[in-house]
Structure formats: structure tokens, C-alpha cells
PDB file of C-alpha atoms in Angstrom:
ATOM      1  CA  MET M   7      20.281  10.582   3.107  1.00  0.00           C
ATOM      2  CA  LEU M   8      16.481  11.156   4.621  1.00  0.00           C
ATOM      3  CA  PRO M   9      16.213   9.555   7.619  1.00  0.00           C
ATOM      4  CA  ALA M  10      12.647   7.871   6.890  1.00  0.00           C
ATOM      5  CA  ARG M  11      11.987   4.101   5.588  1.00  0.00           C
ATOM      6  CA  VAL M  12      11.447   4.697   1.546  1.00  0.00           C
ATOM      7  CA  ILE M  13       9.358   1.374   0.209  1.00  0.00           C
ATOM      8  CA  PRO M  14       8.285   0.306  -3.718  1.00  0.00           C
ATOM      9  CA  VAL M  15       4.736  -1.041  -3.932  1.00  0.00           C
ATOM     10  CA  LEU M  16       4.194  -3.504  -6.612  1.00  0.00           C
ATOM     11  CA  LEU M  17       0.963  -3.681  -7.801  1.00  0.00           C
ATOM     12  CA  LEU M  18      -0.354  -6.834  -9.376  1.00  0.00           C
ATOM     13  CA  SER M  19      -3.327  -7.134 -11.351  1.00  0.00           C
ATOM     14  CA  ASP M  20      -4.250  -9.892 -14.653  1.00  0.00           C
ATOM     15  CA  GLY M  21      -0.822 -12.400 -14.092  1.00  0.00           C
ATOM     16  CA  GLY M  22       1.545  -9.781 -13.884  1.00  0.00           C
ATOM     17  CA  ALA M  23       2.848  -5.836 -11.896  1.00  0.00           C
ATOM     18  CA  VAL M  24       1.665  -3.247 -13.732  1.00  0.00           C
ATOM     19  CA  LYS M  25       1.283   0.616 -12.953  1.00  0.00           C
ATOM     20  CA  THR M  26      -2.265   2.384 -11.876  1.00  0.00           C
ATOM     21  CA  LEU M  27      -3.221   6.474 -12.562  1.00  0.00           C
ATOM     22  CA  LYS M  28      -5.464   7.096  -9.688  1.00  0.00           C
ATOM     23  CA  PHE M  29      -6.889   3.648  -9.371  1.00  0.00           C
ATOM     24  CA  ASN M  30      -8.261   3.687 -13.326  1.00  0.00           C
ATOM     25  CA  GLU M  31      -5.907   3.365 -15.811  1.00  0.00           C
ATOM     26  CA  TRP M  32      -2.961   0.779 -15.504  1.00  0.00           C
ATOM     27  CA  LYS M  33      -0.232   0.370 -17.650  1.00  0.00           C
ATOM     28  CA  TYR M  34       2.029  -3.656 -17.344  1.00  0.00           C
ATOM     29  CA  ILE M  35       5.533  -3.258 -16.064  1.00  0.00           C
ATOM     30  CA  GLY M  36       6.520  -7.022 -16.578  1.00  0.00           C
ATOM     31  CA  ASP M  37       6.839 -10.077 -14.739  1.00  0.00           C
ATOM     32  CA  PRO M  38       6.693  -9.434 -10.655  1.00  0.00           C
ATOM     33  CA  GLY M  39       9.452 -12.483 -10.159  1.00  0.00           C
ATOM     34  CA  ASN M  40      11.304 -10.104 -12.117  1.00  0.00           C
ATOM     35  CA  ALA M  41      10.684  -6.957 -10.342  1.00  0.00           C
ATOM     36  CA  ALA M  42      10.801  -8.443  -7.006  1.00  0.00           C
ATOM     37  CA  ARG M  43      14.067  -9.603  -8.102  1.00  0.00           C
ATOM     38  CA  ILE M  44      15.486  -5.943  -9.284  1.00  0.00           C
ATOM     39  CA  TYR M  45      14.224  -4.286  -5.570  1.00  0.00           C
ATOM     40  CA  SER M  46      15.985  -7.512  -3.665  1.00  0.00           C
ATOM     41  CA  ASP M  47      19.117  -6.566  -5.704  1.00  0.00           C
ATOM     42  CA  SER M  48      19.142  -3.314  -4.922  1.00  0.00           C
ATOM     43  CA  GLU M  49      18.522  -4.072  -1.165  1.00  0.00           C
ATOM     44  CA  VAL M  50      15.013  -1.823  -0.222  1.00  0.00           C
ATOM     45  CA  ASP M  51      14.582  -1.835   2.933  1.00  0.00           C
ATOM     46  CA  GLU M  52      11.081  -3.450   2.249  1.00  0.00           C
ATOM     47  CA  LEU M  53       8.343  -4.164  -0.696  1.00  0.00           C
ATOM     48  CA  ILE M  54       4.567  -3.675  -0.384  1.00  0.00           C
ATOM     49  CA  VAL M  55       2.608  -5.577  -2.602  1.00  0.00           C
ATOM     50  CA  LEU M  56      -0.689  -5.143  -3.530  1.00  0.00           C
ATOM     51  CA  ASP M  57      -3.281  -7.166  -5.813  1.00  0.00           C
ATOM     52  CA  ILE M  58      -5.241  -4.199  -7.262  1.00  0.00           C
ATOM     53  CA  ASP M  59      -8.088  -7.496  -8.556  1.00  0.00           C
ATOM     54  CA  ALA M  60      -8.595  -9.868  -5.504  1.00  0.00           C
ATOM     55  CA  SER M  61     -10.884  -8.150  -3.041  1.00  0.00           C
ATOM     56  CA  LYS M  62     -12.665  -5.902  -6.475  1.00  0.00           C
ATOM     57  CA  GLN M  63     -13.430 -10.079  -7.652  1.00  0.00           C
ATOM     58  CA  GLU M  64     -14.155 -11.975  -4.191  1.00  0.00           C
ATOM     59  CA  LYS M  65     -10.960 -13.778  -4.924  1.00  0.00           C
ATOM     60  CA  GLU M  66      -8.628 -15.237  -3.035  1.00  0.00           C
ATOM     61  CA  PRO M  67      -4.454 -14.126  -2.974  1.00  0.00           C
ATOM     62  CA  ASP M  68      -2.575 -15.681  -5.526  1.00  0.00           C
ATOM     63  CA  TYR M  69      -0.200 -18.203  -3.400  1.00  0.00           C
ATOM     64  CA  ALA M  70       1.655 -19.024  -6.204  1.00  0.00           C
ATOM     65  CA  TRP M  71       2.781 -15.312  -7.283  1.00  0.00           C
ATOM     66  CA  LEU M  72       3.322 -14.511  -4.078  1.00  0.00           C
ATOM     67  CA  GLU M  73       5.470 -17.741  -3.110  1.00  0.00           C
ATOM     68  CA  GLU M  74       7.382 -16.815  -6.477  1.00  0.00           C
ATOM     69  CA  ILE M  75       8.286 -13.385  -5.063  1.00  0.00           C
ATOM     70  CA  SER M  76       8.737 -14.124  -1.574  1.00  0.00           C
ATOM     71  CA  SER M  77      11.489 -16.533  -3.156  1.00  0.00           C
ATOM     72  CA  GLU M  78      13.141 -13.548  -4.907  1.00  0.00           C
ATOM     73  CA  ALA M  79      12.794 -11.057  -2.140  1.00  0.00           C
ATOM     74  CA  PHE M  80      15.659 -11.152   0.027  1.00  0.00           C
ATOM     75  CA  MET M  81      14.087  -7.875   2.331  1.00  0.00           C
ATOM     76  CA  PRO M  82      11.141  -7.711   4.182  1.00  0.00           C
ATOM     77  CA  LEU M  83       7.299  -8.540   2.579  1.00  0.00           C
ATOM     78  CA  CYS M  84       3.840  -6.451   2.907  1.00  0.00           C
ATOM     79  CA  TYR M  85       1.110  -8.052   1.164  1.00  0.00           C
ATOM     80  CA  GLY M  86      -2.883  -6.837   0.881  1.00  0.00           C
ATOM     81  CA  GLY M  87      -5.525  -7.863  -1.239  1.00  0.00           C
ATOM     82  CA  GLY M  88      -8.420 -10.643  -1.158  1.00  0.00           C
ATOM     83  CA  VAL M  89      -7.463 -11.275   2.286  1.00  0.00           C
ATOM     84  CA  ARG M  90     -10.823 -12.015   4.486  1.00  0.00           C
ATOM     85  CA  ASN M  91      -9.671 -14.613   6.915  1.00  0.00           C
ATOM     86  CA  ILE M  92      -7.090 -15.678   9.334  1.00  0.00           C
ATOM     87  CA  SER M  93      -6.636 -19.222   7.334  1.00  0.00           C
ATOM     88  CA  GLN M  94      -5.881 -17.342   4.628  1.00  0.00           C
ATOM     89  CA  MET M  95      -3.141 -15.151   6.812  1.00  0.00           C
ATOM     90  CA  LYS M  96      -1.218 -18.760   8.527  1.00  0.00           C
ATOM     91  CA  THR M  97      -1.033 -19.698   4.696  1.00  0.00           C
ATOM     92  CA  LEU M  98       0.525 -15.881   3.689  1.00  0.00           C
ATOM     93  CA  PHE M  99       2.439 -16.077   6.632  1.00  0.00           C
ATOM     94  CA  ARG M 100       3.680 -19.882   6.449  1.00  0.00           C
ATOM     95  CA  LEU M 101       5.017 -18.284   2.457  1.00  0.00           C
ATOM     96  CA  GLY M 102       7.787 -16.189   4.218  1.00  0.00           C
ATOM     97  CA  LEU M 103       5.643 -12.309   4.570  1.00  0.00           C
ATOM     98  CA  GLU M 104       6.234 -10.469   6.849  1.00  0.00           C
ATOM     99  CA  LYS M 105       3.215  -7.906   7.270  1.00  0.00           C
ATOM    100  CA  ILE M 106      -0.161  -8.803   5.435  1.00  0.00           C
ATOM    101  CA  SER M 107      -2.299  -5.155   5.174  1.00  0.00           C
ATOM    102  CA  ILE M 108      -5.747  -4.734   4.837  1.00  0.00           C
ATOM    103  CA  ASN M 109      -7.978  -2.942   3.292  1.00  0.00           C
ATOM    104  CA  THR M 110     -11.454  -4.638   2.486  1.00  0.00           C
ATOM    105  CA  GLY M 111     -12.168  -6.864   5.318  1.00  0.00           C
ATOM    106  CA  LEU M 112     -12.087  -3.798   7.714  1.00  0.00           C
ATOM    107  CA  VAL M 113     -15.210  -2.757   6.766  1.00  0.00           C
ATOM    108  CA  ARG M 114     -16.631  -5.909   5.645  1.00  0.00           C
ATOM    109  CA  GLN M 115     -15.196  -7.855   8.312  1.00  0.00           C
ATOM    110  CA  PRO M 116     -15.158  -5.363  11.022  1.00  0.00           C
ATOM    111  CA  GLY M 117     -13.534  -7.931  14.048  1.00  0.00           C
ATOM    112  CA  LEU M 118     -10.806  -9.563  11.646  1.00  0.00           C
ATOM    113  CA  LEU M 119      -8.219  -6.465  12.689  1.00  0.00           C
ATOM    114  CA  ARG M 120      -8.568  -7.091  16.377  1.00  0.00           C
ATOM    115  CA  GLU M 121      -8.479 -11.038  16.057  1.00  0.00           C
ATOM    116  CA  ALA M 122      -5.357 -11.068  13.827  1.00  0.00           C
ATOM    117  CA  SER M 123      -3.631  -8.421  16.237  1.00  0.00           C
ATOM    118  CA  ASP M 124      -4.520 -10.825  19.046  1.00  0.00           C
ATOM    119  CA  LEU M 125      -2.642 -13.707  17.527  1.00  0.00           C
ATOM    120  CA  PHE M 126      -0.708 -12.907  15.006  1.00  0.00           C
ATOM    121  CA  GLY M 127       0.762  -9.499  17.010  1.00  0.00           C
ATOM    122  CA  ASN M 128       0.204  -6.151  15.488  1.00  0.00           C
ATOM    123  CA  GLN M 129       3.708  -5.425  14.240  1.00  0.00           C
ATOM    124  CA  ALA M 130       1.968  -7.988  11.733  1.00  0.00           C
ATOM    125  CA  LEU M 131      -1.165  -6.087  10.717  1.00  0.00           C
ATOM    126  CA  VAL M 132      -1.551  -3.403   8.744  1.00  0.00           C
ATOM    127  CA  ALA M 133      -4.429  -0.972   7.467  1.00  0.00           C
ATOM    128  CA  SER M 134      -4.641   0.156   4.121  1.00  0.00           C
ATOM    129  CA  LEU M 135      -6.550   3.210   3.487  1.00  0.00           C
ATOM    130  CA  ASP M 136      -6.801   4.916   0.112  1.00  0.00           C
ATOM    131  CA  ILE M 137      -8.083   8.019   0.294  1.00  0.00           C
ATOM    132  CA  ILE M 138     -10.530  11.071  -1.339  1.00  0.00           C
ATOM    133  CA  GLU M 139     -10.818  14.469  -1.063  1.00  0.00           C
ATOM    134  CA  GLU M 140     -13.980  15.622  -1.009  1.00  0.00           C
ATOM    135  CA  ARG M 141     -15.177  19.697   0.084  1.00  0.00           C
ATOM    136  CA  GLY M 142     -11.886  20.036   1.870  1.00  0.00           C
ATOM    137  CA  GLN M 143     -12.313  16.185   4.503  1.00  0.00           C
ATOM    138  CA  PHE M 144     -10.867  13.427   3.704  1.00  0.00           C
ATOM    139  CA  PHE M 145     -12.832  10.108   3.529  1.00  0.00           C
ATOM    140  CA  CYS M 146     -12.087   6.427   3.173  1.00  0.00           C
ATOM    141  CA  GLN M 147     -12.535   4.786  -0.334  1.00  0.00           C
ATOM    142  CA  PHE M 148     -14.069   0.947  -0.351  1.00  0.00           C
ATOM    143  CA  VAL M 149     -14.873  -1.177  -2.418  1.00  0.00           C
ATOM    144  CA  GLY M 150     -18.505  -0.435  -4.292  1.00  0.00           C
ATOM    145  CA  GLN M 151     -17.716   3.206  -3.192  1.00  0.00           C
ATOM    146  CA  GLN M 152     -18.050   2.902  -0.016  1.00  0.00           C
ATOM    147  CA  ARG M 153     -16.720   5.755   1.289  1.00  0.00           C
ATOM    148  CA  ILE M 154     -16.401   7.133   6.009  1.00  0.00           C
ATOM    149  CA  GLU M 155     -14.414   9.800   6.485  1.00  0.00           C
ATOM    150  CA  LEU M 156     -10.560   9.347   8.063  1.00  0.00           C
ATOM    151  CA  GLY M 157     -11.097  10.265  10.842  1.00  0.00           C
ATOM    152  CA  LYS M 158     -12.877   7.513  12.516  1.00  0.00           C
ATOM    153  CA  MET M 159     -10.459   4.858  10.838  1.00  0.00           C
ATOM    154  CA  LEU M 160      -8.310   6.308  11.916  1.00  0.00           C
ATOM    155  CA  ASP M 161      -9.403   6.294  15.199  1.00  0.00           C
ATOM    156  CA  TYR M 162     -11.068   2.645  14.864  1.00  0.00           C
ATOM    157  CA  ALA M 163      -6.828   1.266  13.212  1.00  0.00           C
ATOM    158  CA  GLN M 164      -5.595   2.267  16.395  1.00  0.00           C
ATOM    159  CA  SER M 165      -7.648   1.924  18.207  1.00  0.00           C
ATOM    160  CA  ASN M 166      -8.297  -2.250  16.940  1.00  0.00           C
ATOM    161  CA  GLY M 167      -4.524  -3.216  17.200  1.00  0.00           C
ATOM    162  CA  ALA M 168      -3.265  -1.962  13.787  1.00  0.00           C
ATOM    163  CA  GLY M 169       0.656  -1.686  14.358  1.00  0.00           C
ATOM    164  CA  GLU M 170       1.252   0.498  11.063  1.00  0.00           C
ATOM    165  CA  LEU M 171      -1.031   2.502   8.032  1.00  0.00           C
ATOM    166  CA  LEU M 172      -0.655   2.153   4.189  1.00  0.00           C
ATOM    167  CA  VAL M 173      -2.413   5.670   3.152  1.00  0.00           C
ATOM    168  CA  THR M 174      -2.740   6.066   0.029  1.00  0.00           C
ATOM    169  CA  SER M 175      -3.863   9.391  -1.754  1.00  0.00           C
ATOM    170  CA  ILE M 176      -6.273   8.409  -4.978  1.00  0.00           C
ATOM    171  CA  SER M 177      -6.120  11.565  -6.584  1.00  0.00           C
ATOM    172  CA  ARG M 178      -1.801  11.342  -6.804  1.00  0.00           C
ATOM    173  CA  ASP M 179      -1.866   7.733  -7.462  1.00  0.00           C
ATOM    174  CA  GLY M 180      -0.002   7.470 -10.636  1.00  0.00           C
ATOM    175  CA  THR M 181       0.777  11.462 -11.181  1.00  0.00           C
ATOM    176  CA  GLN M 182       4.394  11.807 -10.303  1.00  0.00           C
ATOM    177  CA  THR M 183       3.039  15.535  -9.050  1.00  0.00           C
ATOM    178  CA  GLY M 184       4.264  14.724  -5.537  1.00  0.00           C
ATOM    179  CA  TYR M 185       2.778  13.661  -1.950  1.00  0.00           C
ATOM    180  CA  ASP M 186      -0.716  15.358  -0.912  1.00  0.00           C
ATOM    181  CA  LEU M 187       0.938  17.631   1.650  1.00  0.00           C
ATOM    182  CA  GLN M 188      -1.889  17.903   3.252  1.00  0.00           C
ATOM    183  CA  LEU M 189      -2.996  14.473   3.973  1.00  0.00           C
ATOM    184  CA  ILE M 190       0.536  13.772   5.522  1.00  0.00           C
ATOM    185  CA  GLN M 191      -0.193  16.902   7.842  1.00  0.00           C
ATOM    186  CA  TYR M 192      -3.643  15.845   9.338  1.00  0.00           C
ATOM    187  CA  LEU M 193      -1.745  12.470   9.052  1.00  0.00           C
ATOM    188  CA  ALA M 194       0.958  13.785  11.316  1.00  0.00           C
ATOM    189  CA  LYS M 195      -1.457  15.143  13.954  1.00  0.00           C
ATOM    190  CA  ARG M 196      -3.899  11.968  14.256  1.00  0.00           C
ATOM    191  CA  VAL M 197      -1.428   8.904  13.882  1.00  0.00           C
ATOM    192  CA  SER M 198       0.319   7.804  17.219  1.00  0.00           C
ATOM    193  CA  ILE M 199       1.493   4.797  14.771  1.00  0.00           C
ATOM    194  CA  PRO M 200       4.260   3.899  11.979  1.00  0.00           C
ATOM    195  CA  TRP M 201       2.507   5.194   9.073  1.00  0.00           C
ATOM    196  CA  ILE M 202       3.380   4.991   5.580  1.00  0.00           C
ATOM    197  CA  VAL M 203       2.091   7.852   2.617  1.00  0.00           C
ATOM    198  CA  ASN M 204       1.614   6.277  -0.997  1.00  0.00           C
ATOM    199  CA  GLY M 205       0.787   8.359  -4.475  1.00  0.00           C
ATOM    200  CA  GLY M 206       2.099  10.737  -6.282  1.00  0.00           C
ATOM    201  CA  ALA M 207       5.747  10.364  -5.796  1.00  0.00           C
ATOM    202  CA  GLY M 208       8.200  11.545  -9.178  1.00  0.00           C
ATOM    203  CA  SER M 209      10.950  12.574  -7.791  1.00  0.00           C
ATOM    204  CA  LEU M 210      13.489  12.373  -4.871  1.00  0.00           C
ATOM    205  CA  GLU M 211      12.126  15.736  -4.069  1.00  0.00           C
ATOM    206  CA  HIS M 212       8.956  14.742  -3.695  1.00  0.00           C
ATOM    207  CA  LEU M 213      10.200  11.942  -1.198  1.00  0.00           C
ATOM    208  CA  ARG M 214      12.052  15.252   1.021  1.00  0.00           C
ATOM    209  CA  GLU M 215       8.687  17.256   1.006  1.00  0.00           C
ATOM    210  CA  ALA M 216       7.053  14.378   2.398  1.00  0.00           C
ATOM    211  CA  TYR M 217       9.998  13.594   5.372  1.00  0.00           C
ATOM    212  CA  ARG M 218       9.844  17.947   5.731  1.00  0.00           C
ATOM    213  CA  CYS M 219       5.796  17.599   6.086  1.00  0.00           C
ATOM    214  CA  GLY M 220       6.334  14.733   8.453  1.00  0.00           C
ATOM    215  CA  ALA M 221       5.693  11.953   7.296  1.00  0.00           C
ATOM    216  CA  PRO M 222       7.639   8.702   8.835  1.00  0.00           C
ATOM    217  CA  ALA M 223       8.009   6.172   6.105  1.00  0.00           C
ATOM    218  CA  LEU M 224       7.239   7.407   2.102  1.00  0.00           C
ATOM    219  CA  ALA M 225       5.720   4.200  -0.341  1.00  0.00           C
ATOM    220  CA  ALA M 226       5.825   4.651  -3.909  1.00  0.00           C
ATOM    221  CA  GLY M 227       5.594   2.707  -7.339  1.00  0.00           C
ATOM    222  CA  SER M 228       6.320   4.938 -10.979  1.00  0.00           C
ATOM    223  CA  LEU M 229       9.164   6.846  -9.495  1.00  0.00           C
ATOM    224  CA  PHE M 230      10.728   3.696  -9.348  1.00  0.00           C
ATOM    225  CA  VAL M 231       9.249   1.969 -12.708  1.00  0.00           C
ATOM    226  CA  PHE M 232       8.935   4.525 -14.876  1.00  0.00           C
ATOM    227  CA  GLN M 233      12.331   6.921 -16.403  1.00  0.00           C
ATOM    228  CA  GLY M 234      12.248   9.800 -18.776  1.00  0.00           C
ATOM    229  CA  ARG M 235      10.115  12.090 -20.112  1.00  0.00           C
ATOM    230  CA  HIS M 236       8.272   9.211 -21.904  1.00  0.00           C
ATOM    231  CA  GLN M 237       8.354   7.078 -19.125  1.00  0.00           C
ATOM    232  CA  ALA M 238      10.580   4.270 -19.991  1.00  0.00           C
ATOM    233  CA  VAL M 239       9.551   1.430 -18.344  1.00  0.00           C
ATOM    234  CA  LEU M 240      13.193   0.320 -15.581  1.00  0.00           C
ATOM    235  CA  ILE M 241      12.048  -3.006 -14.551  1.00  0.00           C
TER     236      ILE M 241
END
């Protein structure tokens, strides 16, 4: 057994659970409440739930969905998507979520992370960074294709109250070809708070490689959803 957390990621879109490929193509995989129940029955340590439409469409978090998922999940829940203010966060915490992930809000409401951390505690706040590589450099990409150098965002998140980072490789998302080990090595040298790497896991060996490379926690979606060469949907 790996001495690291291994965390399923559940993506929400258009009323259901989906799985993406490089943040573009997506495939419907089932009812999110049922997926949460399966993960709960499997006794996972934690579940990350991300609404991939909320920020793009400037929607509120879907509280009804999240209440259903929370009622089925007997493990810590982290939610991200469309979170723009403290009032929304209070509602999410009342639904039973333990952590809130902020992505677009890091750049559109730059004071939100610090305000939320001071109010709720940094253990409840996750800074979510979606990574693209260009000419050997890592950048964080946000809604609207805005890009900021990864090092700057790491400094900002760590100095403004993030208790944890969720770092996702866009180019590895859904490919099941393995994590970006260069990205992991970069993070291992620069990050002093807990962090989770996401994007690319397709086998248990990929988890081992990432851990040996320095990742303290590992997130995965496709690994827990698809099986076999025909990619049958387990959920």
C-alpha cells in the first residue's frame, strides 16, 4: 500500500457525472449520486467533486446536486466550481462539505482566498491550478485562456491562506498515460503545503511512479471509471 492519499475526482456537467479528455471532449459516465455512493461503499479516504461548467457559464454551485452527493458520501468532500463569494461557501459548508476548491476565483476575486482562509481556516481551502506547459515552462490556465506562470501562482496561493493545492495537468487529463513527472518534480521543490497531483493516471504503476517522484497525494478519474481495452464504464 502506498503511504499517500489516493483520491477519486468526480466531474459534473449537464446534470450528470462525466469524464473529460484534455479538458475538451467529455463522456457521460452516470448519475453523480450513484457514483458518490459507489466511492463511499469502497471506503475511499476523500472525494473531490468539480463542476466543470459553473465558472465558464458563471453559474452558482448546484446545491441540490451537492446535497444529494453529500447524503450518499460518508467521506470528506471537496467541491469546486462557480465559487465566487463567502455566502456561497457558507452554504456549501452547511451542506456538509469539508473543503472548497477555488480556481477561477483566484484571479477574478484575488482577495477571496485570504478572506475565506481567515474566516474558515486554511484547512478548508484548496487552490486548484490547471497546468499547461509551453517551451519548457509551466503555466496555470484559467477561464478565458488567461495564463499565469506557475511559480507566481504557487507563491500567491501559499502566502494567501491555501491549506492545500490541487494541481492538474491539462495535457495528461483523461489520457491514462501516466502523470507528468517533470511537473511533480517541480512542485516537490516549490511547495511547502500539502498538495495533490491530478491528470494521467491509468494504472497502479502510474500511482507508484508519481509517489516515488515526490507527490504526497494522488488524484485520479479515469483510473476508477474505465476498465479494459474497450473502456467499459465501471460506474
